[in-house]
XYZ file of C-alpha atoms in Angstrom:
652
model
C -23.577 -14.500 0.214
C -21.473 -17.998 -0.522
C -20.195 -19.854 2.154
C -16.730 -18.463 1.992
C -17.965 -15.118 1.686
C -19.825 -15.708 5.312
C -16.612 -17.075 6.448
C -14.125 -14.239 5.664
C -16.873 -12.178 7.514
C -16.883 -13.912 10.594
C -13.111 -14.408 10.851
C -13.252 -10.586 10.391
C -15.778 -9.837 13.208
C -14.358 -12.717 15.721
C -10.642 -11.040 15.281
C -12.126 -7.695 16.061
C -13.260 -8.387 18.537
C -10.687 -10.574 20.213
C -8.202 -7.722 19.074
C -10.421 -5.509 20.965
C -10.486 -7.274 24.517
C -7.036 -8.988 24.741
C -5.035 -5.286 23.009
C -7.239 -2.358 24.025
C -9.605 -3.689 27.230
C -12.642 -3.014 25.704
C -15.558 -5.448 24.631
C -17.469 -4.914 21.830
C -19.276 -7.885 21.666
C -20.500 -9.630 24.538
C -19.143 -13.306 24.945
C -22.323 -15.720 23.956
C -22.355 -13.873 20.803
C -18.843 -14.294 20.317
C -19.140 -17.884 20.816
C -22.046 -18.187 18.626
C -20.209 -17.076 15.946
C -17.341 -18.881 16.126
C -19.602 -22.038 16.658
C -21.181 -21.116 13.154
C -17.848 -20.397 11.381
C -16.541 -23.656 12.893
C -19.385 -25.408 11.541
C -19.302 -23.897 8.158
C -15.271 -24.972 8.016
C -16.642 -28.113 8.836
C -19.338 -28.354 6.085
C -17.208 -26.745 3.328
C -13.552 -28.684 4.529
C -12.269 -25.096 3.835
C -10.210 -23.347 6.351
C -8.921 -19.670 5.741
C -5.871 -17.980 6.945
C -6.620 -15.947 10.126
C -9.593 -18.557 11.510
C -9.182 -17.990 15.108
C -10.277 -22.093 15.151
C -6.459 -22.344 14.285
C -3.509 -21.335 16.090
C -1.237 -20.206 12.943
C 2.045 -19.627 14.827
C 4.622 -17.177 13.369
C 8.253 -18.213 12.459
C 11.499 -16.948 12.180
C 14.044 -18.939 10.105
C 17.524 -17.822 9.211
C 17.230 -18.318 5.128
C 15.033 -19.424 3.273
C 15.359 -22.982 2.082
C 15.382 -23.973 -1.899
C 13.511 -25.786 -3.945
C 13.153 -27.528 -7.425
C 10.141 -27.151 -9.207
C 8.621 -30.354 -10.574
C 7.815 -28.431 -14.298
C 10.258 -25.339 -15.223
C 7.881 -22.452 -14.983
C 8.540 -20.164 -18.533
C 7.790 -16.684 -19.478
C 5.181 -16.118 -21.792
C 5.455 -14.639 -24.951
C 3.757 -11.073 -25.514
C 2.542 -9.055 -27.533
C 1.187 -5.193 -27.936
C -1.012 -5.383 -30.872
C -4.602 -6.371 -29.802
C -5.182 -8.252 -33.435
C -1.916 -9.964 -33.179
C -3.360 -11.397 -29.858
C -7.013 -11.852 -31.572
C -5.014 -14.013 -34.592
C -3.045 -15.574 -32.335
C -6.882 -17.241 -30.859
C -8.552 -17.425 -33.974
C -11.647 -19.378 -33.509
C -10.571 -21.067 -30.661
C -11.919 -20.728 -27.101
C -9.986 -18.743 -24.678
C -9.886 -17.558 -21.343
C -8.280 -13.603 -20.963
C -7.272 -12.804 -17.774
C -5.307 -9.723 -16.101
C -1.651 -10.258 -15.994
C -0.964 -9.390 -11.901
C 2.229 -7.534 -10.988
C 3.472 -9.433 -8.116
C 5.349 -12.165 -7.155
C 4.424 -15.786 -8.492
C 3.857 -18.299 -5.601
C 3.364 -22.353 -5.893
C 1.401 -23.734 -3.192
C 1.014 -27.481 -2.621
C -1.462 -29.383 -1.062
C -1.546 -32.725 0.545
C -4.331 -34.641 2.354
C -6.184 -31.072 2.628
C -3.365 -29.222 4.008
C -1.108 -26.836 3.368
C 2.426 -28.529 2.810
C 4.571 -26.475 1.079
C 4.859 -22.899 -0.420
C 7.414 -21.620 -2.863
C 7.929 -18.419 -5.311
C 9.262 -18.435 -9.056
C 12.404 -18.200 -8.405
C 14.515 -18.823 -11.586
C 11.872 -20.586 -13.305
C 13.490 -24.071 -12.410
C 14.451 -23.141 -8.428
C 12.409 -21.262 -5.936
C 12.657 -20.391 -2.101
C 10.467 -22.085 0.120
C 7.915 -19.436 2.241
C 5.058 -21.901 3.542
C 5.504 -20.447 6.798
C 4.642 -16.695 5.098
C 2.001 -17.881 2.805
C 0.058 -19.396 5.853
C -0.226 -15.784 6.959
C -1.538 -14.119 3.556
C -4.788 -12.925 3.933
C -7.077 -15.255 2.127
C -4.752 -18.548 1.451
C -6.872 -21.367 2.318
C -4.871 -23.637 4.975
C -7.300 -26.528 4.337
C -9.012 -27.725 1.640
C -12.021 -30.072 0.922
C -10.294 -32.048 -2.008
C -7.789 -34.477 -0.032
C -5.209 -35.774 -3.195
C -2.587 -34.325 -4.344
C -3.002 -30.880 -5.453
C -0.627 -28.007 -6.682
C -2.277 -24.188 -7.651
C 0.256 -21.559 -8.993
C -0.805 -17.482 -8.323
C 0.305 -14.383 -7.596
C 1.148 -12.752 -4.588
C -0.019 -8.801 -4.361
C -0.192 -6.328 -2.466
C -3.322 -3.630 -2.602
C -2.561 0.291 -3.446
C -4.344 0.806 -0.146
C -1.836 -1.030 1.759
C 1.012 -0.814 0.149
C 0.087 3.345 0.105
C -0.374 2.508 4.171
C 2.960 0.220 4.680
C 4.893 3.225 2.929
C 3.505 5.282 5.490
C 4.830 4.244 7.971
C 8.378 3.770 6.156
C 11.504 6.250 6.875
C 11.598 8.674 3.692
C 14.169 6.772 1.355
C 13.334 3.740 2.710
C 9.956 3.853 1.309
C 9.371 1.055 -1.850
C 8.881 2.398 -5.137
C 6.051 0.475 -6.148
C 3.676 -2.420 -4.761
C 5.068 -4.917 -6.460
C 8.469 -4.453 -4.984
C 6.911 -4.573 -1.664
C 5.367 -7.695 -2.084
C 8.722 -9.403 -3.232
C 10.081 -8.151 -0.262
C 6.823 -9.547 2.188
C 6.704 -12.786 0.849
C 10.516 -13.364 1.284
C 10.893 -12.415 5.098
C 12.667 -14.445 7.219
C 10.268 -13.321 10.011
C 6.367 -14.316 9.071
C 5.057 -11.340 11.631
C 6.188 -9.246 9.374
C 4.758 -10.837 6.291
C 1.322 -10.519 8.561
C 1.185 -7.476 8.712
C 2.259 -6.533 4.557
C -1.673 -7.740 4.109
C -0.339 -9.941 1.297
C -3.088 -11.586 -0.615
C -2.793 -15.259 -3.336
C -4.656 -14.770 -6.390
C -5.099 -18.116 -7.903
C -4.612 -18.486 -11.982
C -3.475 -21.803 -12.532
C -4.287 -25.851 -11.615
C -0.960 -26.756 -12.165
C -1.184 -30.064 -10.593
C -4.224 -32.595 -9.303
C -5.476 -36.091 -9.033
C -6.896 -38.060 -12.398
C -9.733 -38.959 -9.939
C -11.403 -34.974 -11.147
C -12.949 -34.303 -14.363
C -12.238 -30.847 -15.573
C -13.926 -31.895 -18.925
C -10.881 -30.064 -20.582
C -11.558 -26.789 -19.592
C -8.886 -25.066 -18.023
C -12.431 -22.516 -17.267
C -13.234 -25.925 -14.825
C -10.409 -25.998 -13.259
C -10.583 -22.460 -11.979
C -13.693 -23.001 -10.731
C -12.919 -26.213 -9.078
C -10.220 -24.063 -7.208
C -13.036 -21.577 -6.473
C -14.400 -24.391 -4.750
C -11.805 -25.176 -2.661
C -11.582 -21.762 -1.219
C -9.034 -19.850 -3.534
C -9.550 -16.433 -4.226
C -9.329 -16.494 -8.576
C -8.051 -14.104 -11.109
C -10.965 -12.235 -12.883
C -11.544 -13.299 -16.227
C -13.539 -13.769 -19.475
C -14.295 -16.098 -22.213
C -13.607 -15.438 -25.437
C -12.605 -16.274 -28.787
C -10.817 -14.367 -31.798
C -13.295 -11.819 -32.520
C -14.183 -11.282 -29.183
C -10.537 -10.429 -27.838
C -10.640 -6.423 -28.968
C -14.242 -5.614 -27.348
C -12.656 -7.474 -23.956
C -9.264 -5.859 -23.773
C -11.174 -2.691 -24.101
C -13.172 -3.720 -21.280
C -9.825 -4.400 -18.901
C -8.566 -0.983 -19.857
C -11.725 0.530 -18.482
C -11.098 -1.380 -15.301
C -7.422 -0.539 -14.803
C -8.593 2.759 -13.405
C -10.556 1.204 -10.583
C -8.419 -1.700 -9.885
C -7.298 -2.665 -6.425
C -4.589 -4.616 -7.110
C -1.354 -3.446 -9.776
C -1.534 -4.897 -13.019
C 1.235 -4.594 -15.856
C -0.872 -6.141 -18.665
C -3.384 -8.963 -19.580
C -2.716 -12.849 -20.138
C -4.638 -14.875 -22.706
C -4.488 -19.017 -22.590
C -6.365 -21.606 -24.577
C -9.570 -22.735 -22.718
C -8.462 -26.530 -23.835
C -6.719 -29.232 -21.659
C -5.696 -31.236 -24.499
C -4.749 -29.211 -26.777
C -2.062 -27.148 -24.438
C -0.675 -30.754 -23.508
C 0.095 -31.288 -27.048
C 1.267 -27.525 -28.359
C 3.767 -28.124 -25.810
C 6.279 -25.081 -25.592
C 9.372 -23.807 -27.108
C 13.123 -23.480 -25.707
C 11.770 -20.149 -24.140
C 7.521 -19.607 -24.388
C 4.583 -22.241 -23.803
C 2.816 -22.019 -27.225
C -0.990 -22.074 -25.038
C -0.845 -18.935 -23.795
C 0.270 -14.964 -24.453
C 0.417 -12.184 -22.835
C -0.414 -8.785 -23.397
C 0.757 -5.297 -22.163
C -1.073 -1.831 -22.951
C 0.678 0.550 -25.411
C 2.110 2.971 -23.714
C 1.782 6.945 -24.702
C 5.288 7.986 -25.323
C 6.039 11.343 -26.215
C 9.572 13.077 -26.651
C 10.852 16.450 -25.327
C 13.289 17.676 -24.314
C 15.353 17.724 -20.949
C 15.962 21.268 -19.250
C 16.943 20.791 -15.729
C 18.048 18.252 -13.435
C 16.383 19.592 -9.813
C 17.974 18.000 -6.032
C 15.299 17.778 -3.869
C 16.613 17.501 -0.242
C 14.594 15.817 2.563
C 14.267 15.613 6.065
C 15.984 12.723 5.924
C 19.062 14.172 4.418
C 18.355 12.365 1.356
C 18.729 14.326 -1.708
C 15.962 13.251 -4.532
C 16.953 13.991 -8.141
C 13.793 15.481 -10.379
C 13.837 15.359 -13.977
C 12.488 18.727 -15.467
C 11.574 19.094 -19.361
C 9.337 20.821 -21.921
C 5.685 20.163 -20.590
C 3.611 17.255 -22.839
C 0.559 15.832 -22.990
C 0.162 12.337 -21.634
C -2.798 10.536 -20.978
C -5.079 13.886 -20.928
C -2.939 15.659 -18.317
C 0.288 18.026 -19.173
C 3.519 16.722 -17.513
C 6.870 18.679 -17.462
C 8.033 16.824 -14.709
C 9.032 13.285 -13.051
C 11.232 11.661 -10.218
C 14.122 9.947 -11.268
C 13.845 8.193 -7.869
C 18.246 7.863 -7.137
C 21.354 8.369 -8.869
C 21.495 5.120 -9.887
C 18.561 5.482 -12.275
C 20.203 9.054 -13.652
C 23.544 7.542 -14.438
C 21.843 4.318 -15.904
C 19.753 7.084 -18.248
C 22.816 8.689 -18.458
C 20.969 12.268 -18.929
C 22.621 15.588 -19.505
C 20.693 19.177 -20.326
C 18.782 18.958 -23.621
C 19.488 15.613 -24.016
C 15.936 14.729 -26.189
C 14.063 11.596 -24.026
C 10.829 10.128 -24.120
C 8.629 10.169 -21.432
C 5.108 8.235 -20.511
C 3.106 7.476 -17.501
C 3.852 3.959 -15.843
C 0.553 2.258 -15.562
C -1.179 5.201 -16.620
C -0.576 7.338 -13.625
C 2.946 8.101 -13.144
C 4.981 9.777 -15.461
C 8.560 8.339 -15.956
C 11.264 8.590 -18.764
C 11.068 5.806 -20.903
C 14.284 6.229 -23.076
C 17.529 9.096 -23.473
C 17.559 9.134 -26.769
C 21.221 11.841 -26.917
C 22.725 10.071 -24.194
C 25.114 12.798 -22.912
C 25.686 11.830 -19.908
C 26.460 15.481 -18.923
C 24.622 15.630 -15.612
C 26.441 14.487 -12.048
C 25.361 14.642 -8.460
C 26.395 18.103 -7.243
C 29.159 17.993 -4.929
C 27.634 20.309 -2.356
C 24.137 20.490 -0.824
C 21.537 22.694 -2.713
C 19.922 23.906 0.676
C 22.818 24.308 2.918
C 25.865 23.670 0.785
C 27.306 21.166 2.898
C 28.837 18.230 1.306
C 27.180 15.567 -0.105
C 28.293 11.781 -1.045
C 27.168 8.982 -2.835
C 26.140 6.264 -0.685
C 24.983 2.351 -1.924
C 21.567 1.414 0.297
C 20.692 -2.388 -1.300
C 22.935 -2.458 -4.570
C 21.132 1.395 -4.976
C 23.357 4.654 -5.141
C 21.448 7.826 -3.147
C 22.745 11.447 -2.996
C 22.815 12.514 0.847
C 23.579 15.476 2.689
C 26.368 14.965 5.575
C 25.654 18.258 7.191
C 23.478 17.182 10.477
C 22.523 21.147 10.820
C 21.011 21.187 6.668
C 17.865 23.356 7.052
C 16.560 21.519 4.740
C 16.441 18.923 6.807
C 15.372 20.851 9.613
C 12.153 22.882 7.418
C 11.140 19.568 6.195
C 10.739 18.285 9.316
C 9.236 21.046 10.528
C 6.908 21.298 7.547
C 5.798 17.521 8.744
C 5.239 18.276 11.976
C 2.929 20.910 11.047
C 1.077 19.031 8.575
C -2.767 18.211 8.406
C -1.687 14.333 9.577
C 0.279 15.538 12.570
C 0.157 19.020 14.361
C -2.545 20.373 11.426
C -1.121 24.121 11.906
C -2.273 25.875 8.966
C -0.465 28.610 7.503
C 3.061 27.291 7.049
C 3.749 26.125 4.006
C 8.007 25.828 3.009
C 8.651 28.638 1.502
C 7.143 30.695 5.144
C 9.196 27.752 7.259
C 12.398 28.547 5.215
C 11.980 32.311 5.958
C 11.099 32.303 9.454
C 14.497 30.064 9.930
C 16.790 31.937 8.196
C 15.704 34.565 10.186
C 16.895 32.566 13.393
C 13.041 32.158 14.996
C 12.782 28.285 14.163
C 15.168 25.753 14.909
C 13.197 23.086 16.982
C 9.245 21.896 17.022
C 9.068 23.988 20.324
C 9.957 27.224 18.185
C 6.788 27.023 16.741
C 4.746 27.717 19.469
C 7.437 31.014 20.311
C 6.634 32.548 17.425
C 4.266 34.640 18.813
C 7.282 36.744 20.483
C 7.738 37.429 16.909
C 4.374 38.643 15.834
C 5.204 42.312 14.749
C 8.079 41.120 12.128
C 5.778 38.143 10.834
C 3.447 41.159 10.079
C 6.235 42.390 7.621
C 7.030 39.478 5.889
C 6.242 39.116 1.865
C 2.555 37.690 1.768
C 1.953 38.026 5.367
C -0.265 41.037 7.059
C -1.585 41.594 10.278
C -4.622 39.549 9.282
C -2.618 36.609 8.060
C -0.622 36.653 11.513
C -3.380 36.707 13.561
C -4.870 33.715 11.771
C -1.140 31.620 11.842
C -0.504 32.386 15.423
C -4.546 31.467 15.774
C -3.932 28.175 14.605
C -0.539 27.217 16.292
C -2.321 28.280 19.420
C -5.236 25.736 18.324
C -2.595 22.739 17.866
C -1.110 23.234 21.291
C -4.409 20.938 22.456
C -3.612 17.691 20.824
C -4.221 13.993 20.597
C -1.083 12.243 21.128
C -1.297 10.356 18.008
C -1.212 13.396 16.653
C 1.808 14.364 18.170
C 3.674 11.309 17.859
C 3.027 11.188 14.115
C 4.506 14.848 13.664
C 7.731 13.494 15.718
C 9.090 11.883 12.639
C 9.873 8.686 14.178
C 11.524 6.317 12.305
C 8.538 4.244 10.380
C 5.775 5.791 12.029
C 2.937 7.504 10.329
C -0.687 8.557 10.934
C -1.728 4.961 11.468
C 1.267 3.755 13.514
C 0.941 6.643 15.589
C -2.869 5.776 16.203
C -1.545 1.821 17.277
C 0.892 3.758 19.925
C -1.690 5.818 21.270
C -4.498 3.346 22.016
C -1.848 0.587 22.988
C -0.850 2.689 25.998
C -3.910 4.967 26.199
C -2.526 7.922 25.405
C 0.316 7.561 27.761
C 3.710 9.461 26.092
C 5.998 8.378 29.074
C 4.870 4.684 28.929
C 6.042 4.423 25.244
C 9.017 6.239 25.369
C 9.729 3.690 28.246
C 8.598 1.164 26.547
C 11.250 -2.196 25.854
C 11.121 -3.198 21.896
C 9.341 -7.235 23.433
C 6.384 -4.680 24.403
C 6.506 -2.824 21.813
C 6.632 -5.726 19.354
C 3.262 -7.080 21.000
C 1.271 -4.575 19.571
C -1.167 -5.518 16.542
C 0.837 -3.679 13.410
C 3.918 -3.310 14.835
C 6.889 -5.765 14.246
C 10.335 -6.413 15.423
C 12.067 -3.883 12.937
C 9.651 -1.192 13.411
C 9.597 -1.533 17.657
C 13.760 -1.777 17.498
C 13.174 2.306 15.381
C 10.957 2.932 17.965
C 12.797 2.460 20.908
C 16.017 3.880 19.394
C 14.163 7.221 18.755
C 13.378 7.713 22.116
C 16.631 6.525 23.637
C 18.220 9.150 22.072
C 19.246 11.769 24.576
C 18.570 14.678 21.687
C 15.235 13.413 21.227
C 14.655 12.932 25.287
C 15.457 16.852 25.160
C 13.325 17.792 22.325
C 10.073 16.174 23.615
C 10.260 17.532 26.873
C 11.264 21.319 25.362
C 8.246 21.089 23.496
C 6.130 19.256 26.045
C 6.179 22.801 27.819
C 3.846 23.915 25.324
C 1.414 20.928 24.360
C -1.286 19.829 26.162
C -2.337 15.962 25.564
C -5.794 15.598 24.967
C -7.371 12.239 25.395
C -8.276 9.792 22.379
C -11.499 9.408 21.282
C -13.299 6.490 23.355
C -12.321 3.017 22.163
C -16.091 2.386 21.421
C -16.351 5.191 19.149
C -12.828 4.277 17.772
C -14.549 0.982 16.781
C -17.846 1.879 15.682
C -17.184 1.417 12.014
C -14.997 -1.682 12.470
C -14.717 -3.688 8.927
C -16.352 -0.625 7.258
C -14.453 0.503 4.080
C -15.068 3.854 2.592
C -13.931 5.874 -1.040
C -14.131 9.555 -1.210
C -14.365 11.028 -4.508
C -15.073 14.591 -5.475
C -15.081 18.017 -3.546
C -16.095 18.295 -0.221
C -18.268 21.131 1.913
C -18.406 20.104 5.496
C -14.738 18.707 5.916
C -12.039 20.840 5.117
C -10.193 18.478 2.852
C -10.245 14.474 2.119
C -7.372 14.169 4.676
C -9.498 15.682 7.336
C -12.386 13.262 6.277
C -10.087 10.482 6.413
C -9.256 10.835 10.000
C -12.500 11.115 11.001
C -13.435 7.787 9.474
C -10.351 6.189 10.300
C -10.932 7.091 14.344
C -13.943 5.295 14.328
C -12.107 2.196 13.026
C -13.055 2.292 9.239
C -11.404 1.830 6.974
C -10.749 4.388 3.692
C -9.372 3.089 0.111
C -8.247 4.448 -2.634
C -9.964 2.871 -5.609
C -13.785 0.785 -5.338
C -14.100 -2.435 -5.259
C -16.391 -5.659 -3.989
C -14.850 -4.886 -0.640
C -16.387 -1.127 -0.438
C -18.846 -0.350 1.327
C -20.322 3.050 0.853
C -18.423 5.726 -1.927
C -18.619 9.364 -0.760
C -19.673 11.992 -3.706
C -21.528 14.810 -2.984
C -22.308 14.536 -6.713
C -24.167 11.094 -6.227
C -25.581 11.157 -9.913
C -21.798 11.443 -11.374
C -21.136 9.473 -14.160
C -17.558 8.930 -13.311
C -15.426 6.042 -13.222
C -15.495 5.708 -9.511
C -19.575 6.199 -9.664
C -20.002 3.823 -12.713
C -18.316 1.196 -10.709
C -20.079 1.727 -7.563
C -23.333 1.478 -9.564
C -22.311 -1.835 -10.910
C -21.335 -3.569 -7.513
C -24.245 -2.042 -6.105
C -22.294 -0.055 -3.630
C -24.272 2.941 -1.929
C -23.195 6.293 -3.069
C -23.590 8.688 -0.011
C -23.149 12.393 -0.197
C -21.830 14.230 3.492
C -25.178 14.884 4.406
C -26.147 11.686 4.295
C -23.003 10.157 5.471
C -23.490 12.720 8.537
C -26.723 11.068 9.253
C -25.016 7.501 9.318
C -22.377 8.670 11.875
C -25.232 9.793 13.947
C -26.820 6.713 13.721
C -23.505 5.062 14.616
């Protein structure tokens, strides 16, 4: 393990545990060992002249400004020219030396440093004007806030967000208000006015360029030494390879294979020339510097043929538009469907039935049209409702048009909540999946969460409904009776609370120890003390349960819920800084979900892809040769199946 390695793990440990005794009262280590460690991470800072983000040896304040101050950058920052055709790139290099790197999908960031420290801290911008952030980029994750080199010295980057997070932040986002994709996320992080909030987006700096440093370094004109002198300062680089013209094809093949497994979003790969010299004297053009290209996957397009437009309507009131069309093959999968997101995107595709369009899947994953190639423009937001037929409008949220129900009584909105509530993250009341929720309402049974747990007055006409039996009944009315014993983070996650899901609903619950009264009396300053939650989100707390409908809701269905308490705060952080996958089918837990939340109670922590930061991948098939397994393998991660992963929780 390196010395920065050793560092992030201490500053990981020490903030655990000071998290632990100053927010939840408990200790989990005792005090000489805390100060033994933060004696050897001090000394180790000391040694290396590296300090990182988060040292508790620093008291990194937060700050609030009212805009966000401009900048000039001292070069114009460019595009880069790109390409799609591996042997263009390859000819482009010929028998030069090269360096190929992955092309992030963030937001580019410019951080200076002077005398060691941190000074300033800009983004992109316009390529010639950015916005200053120094106050947010002291709070990214792994941004060192000293350095050992004391000149002048200016790194560019990218700022990203992980799938894991940014899968967690949307979480905990009102449904609309979610972001469409990490990257958009990030922009947003980095460019808070507030720098809490920016903590808690988990933003990370991924060094790819030296742009600026003192003649007194010899980089022997290798821009390949100059990424590892900024290794050596403490930055966290891009991955990258080595290579020349006949080389490129064998390592763009050998990105692909990674983009499966990749924490971060990428949108393509970026290949420079390896020499100082020579870039200074290429130069650029009006538009490209003539050192470097970038390259971007072909993506599988295939056309078909639109056949429906479908409105989705949430329990938000928002109504989702859903492109449906004659199913295709993509990537290995068959698709005949994909979210058109708002009605700005349908008008800007300007899609009518049988219009013929081409689809593909966005980074490999998610399918999305690509082009309308007919252009009808036949297709408009429907005037009423699909669920309820109330009236609908077109409303502007951020520059974006959304379709939204104005009838507060929609059942739709009403069974989606419902179905929420009821879900395997909340309530976990199997049994009641949309299509049973939208019958059981229209027959007048469910109108509020409490309704749920009256159903059983209804047992002998549930017995006659399509798919049900007396069997079936038994087993519904079985499991709402199950649910009525609940954690309240449970409970509050089912509530649908502005912004809060599984994990914010956890925060609540061992903030106040379980306490429902204290945090729906809770003032937003308390509120906003609370690891994980910020200003915004404590304001949507407290105006949730000021509401007098709400006040009436909880304590209707407080009647029939009994609050069980949360699992001890030792046992909650047992697996602190532990970071599982789960991969294949599962025997002992019901579902990943349920395996999740077990993992995640005991403070680990569970991600969606491996990487150098996983710890043990869980696949009962532990001689897989999938991607997942492969990688593992390589990092030498252990692969546990349940039994063995049992046997760890025992031991834990």
């Amino acid at each position: 393990m390196d010395i920065k390695e050793r560092m992030q793990e201490l500053i990981q440990k020490l903030n655990a545990a000071s998290y632990a005794y100053y927010q939840t009262d408990q200790e989990i280590m005792s005090n000489l060992e805390y100060d033994q460690l933060y004696d050897q991470l001090a000394q180790l800072e000391k040694e290396s002249g590296i300090i990182l983000s988060h040292s508790p040896t620093q008291q990194v304040g937060y700050e609030v400004v009212s805009e966000l101050p401009k900048v000039e950058h001292a070069r114009p920052m460019q595009s880069l020219d790109k390409t799609k055709d591996v042997q263009a790139l390859a000819s482009w290099l010929g028998d030069r030396r090269g360096m190929l790197s992955w092309k992030l999908d963030g937001l580019t960031v410019i951080l200076t440093y002077e005398n060691g420290a941190l000074t300033l801290a800009a983004t992109r911008g316009n390529g010639n004007t950015g916005e200053v952030i120094t106050p947010n980029a002291k709070v990214f994750q792994n941004v060192p806030l000293r350095i050992p080199y004391t000149g002048r010295l200016v790194v560019r980057g990218e700022a990203v967000i992980s799938y894991p997070d940014f899968e967690r932040i949307n979480e905990t986002m009102e449904e609309g208000q979610q972001y469409k994709n990490p990257r958009n996320l990030c922009s947003g992080s980095v460019r808070q006015l507030d720098s809490r909030i920016t903590a808690e987006r988990k933003v990370c700096f991924i060094a790819y360029t030296l742009v600026e440093c003192g003649a007194d370094i010899d980089f022997a004109d290798s821009k390949q030494r100059q990424l590892q002198f900024l290794q050596e300062q403490g930055f966290t680089l891009v991955e990258y390879e080595m290579v020349t013209g006949e080389a490129v094809a064998e390592a763009v093949t050998r990105f692909a294979r990674k983009t499966e497994t990749m924490i971060f979003p990428v949108d393509g790969l970026v290949l420079t020339l390896d020499s100082l010299s020579l870039s200074e004297r290429l130069g650029s053009t009006a538009k490209f510097p003539r050192d470097s290209m970038a390259f971007k996957w072909q993506d599988e397009e295939v056309s078909t043929h639109l056949l429906a437009i479908e409105w989705s309507p949430s329990r938000t009131g928002l109504i989702n538009p859903v492109a449906i069309f004659e199913p295709v093959e993509l990537e290995g999968t068959t698709v005949q469907r994909a979210s058109l997101h708002n009605v700005s995107i349908l008008q800007e595709l300007e899609l009518g039935i049988g219009d013929e369009i081409t689809v593909y899947k966005a980074n490999m994953i998610i399918p999305q049209i690509a082009e309308n190639i007919t252009r009808s423009g036949a297709v408009s937001p429907p005037e009423r409702c699909p669920r309820c037929g109330g009236q609908t409008e077109v409303v502007t949220r951020e520059d974006v048009k959304v379709l939204m129900c104005t009838n507060p009584g929609c059942p739709a909105k009403q069974i989606k909540a419902l179905e929420h509530f009821a879900s395997r993250q909340a309530m976990n009341i199997e049994g009641l999946s949309e299509a049973t929720l939208r019958k059981m309402a229209d027959q007048g049974w469910l109108e509020t969460f409490a309704d749920l747990y009256r159903l059983k007055e209804h047992a002998a006409e549930i017995q006659q409904m399509e798919g049900f039996g007396e069997k079936s009944c038994e087993n519904l009315l079985a499991s709402i009776e199950k649910s009525r014993k609940a954690q309240l983070s449970s409970l509050l996650s089912g509530l649908g609370i502005p912004g809060i899901g599984g994990a914010g609903a956890r925060l609540l619950s061992r903030y106040f120890h379980g306490d429902l009264n204290a945090i729906m009396q809770a003032t937003e300053e308390k509120l906003s003390q609370i690891d994980g939650i910020g200003p915004v989100l404590a304001e949507e707390i407290r105006r949730f349960f000021r509401q007098p409908q709400n006040q009436d809701m909880i304590m209707d269905l407080m009647q029939f819920v009994q609050i069980e308490p949360e699992r001890e705060s030792a046992q909650v952080q047992q697996l602190e800084g532990v970071t599982f996958v789960i991969t294949g089918s599962l025997k002992h837990f019901a579902n990943r979900d349920e395996l999740k939340k077990v993992l995640e109670e005991r403070g680990a922590k569970v991600a969606g892809s491996v990487s150098s930061k996983t710890s043990y991948l869980i696949n009962n098939d532990t001689e897989s040769t999938s991607s997942k397994n492969k990688k593992a393998r390589e990092l030498g991660i252990p692969i546990l199946n349940e039994e063995a992963l049992l046997a760890l929780l025992e031991e834990k």
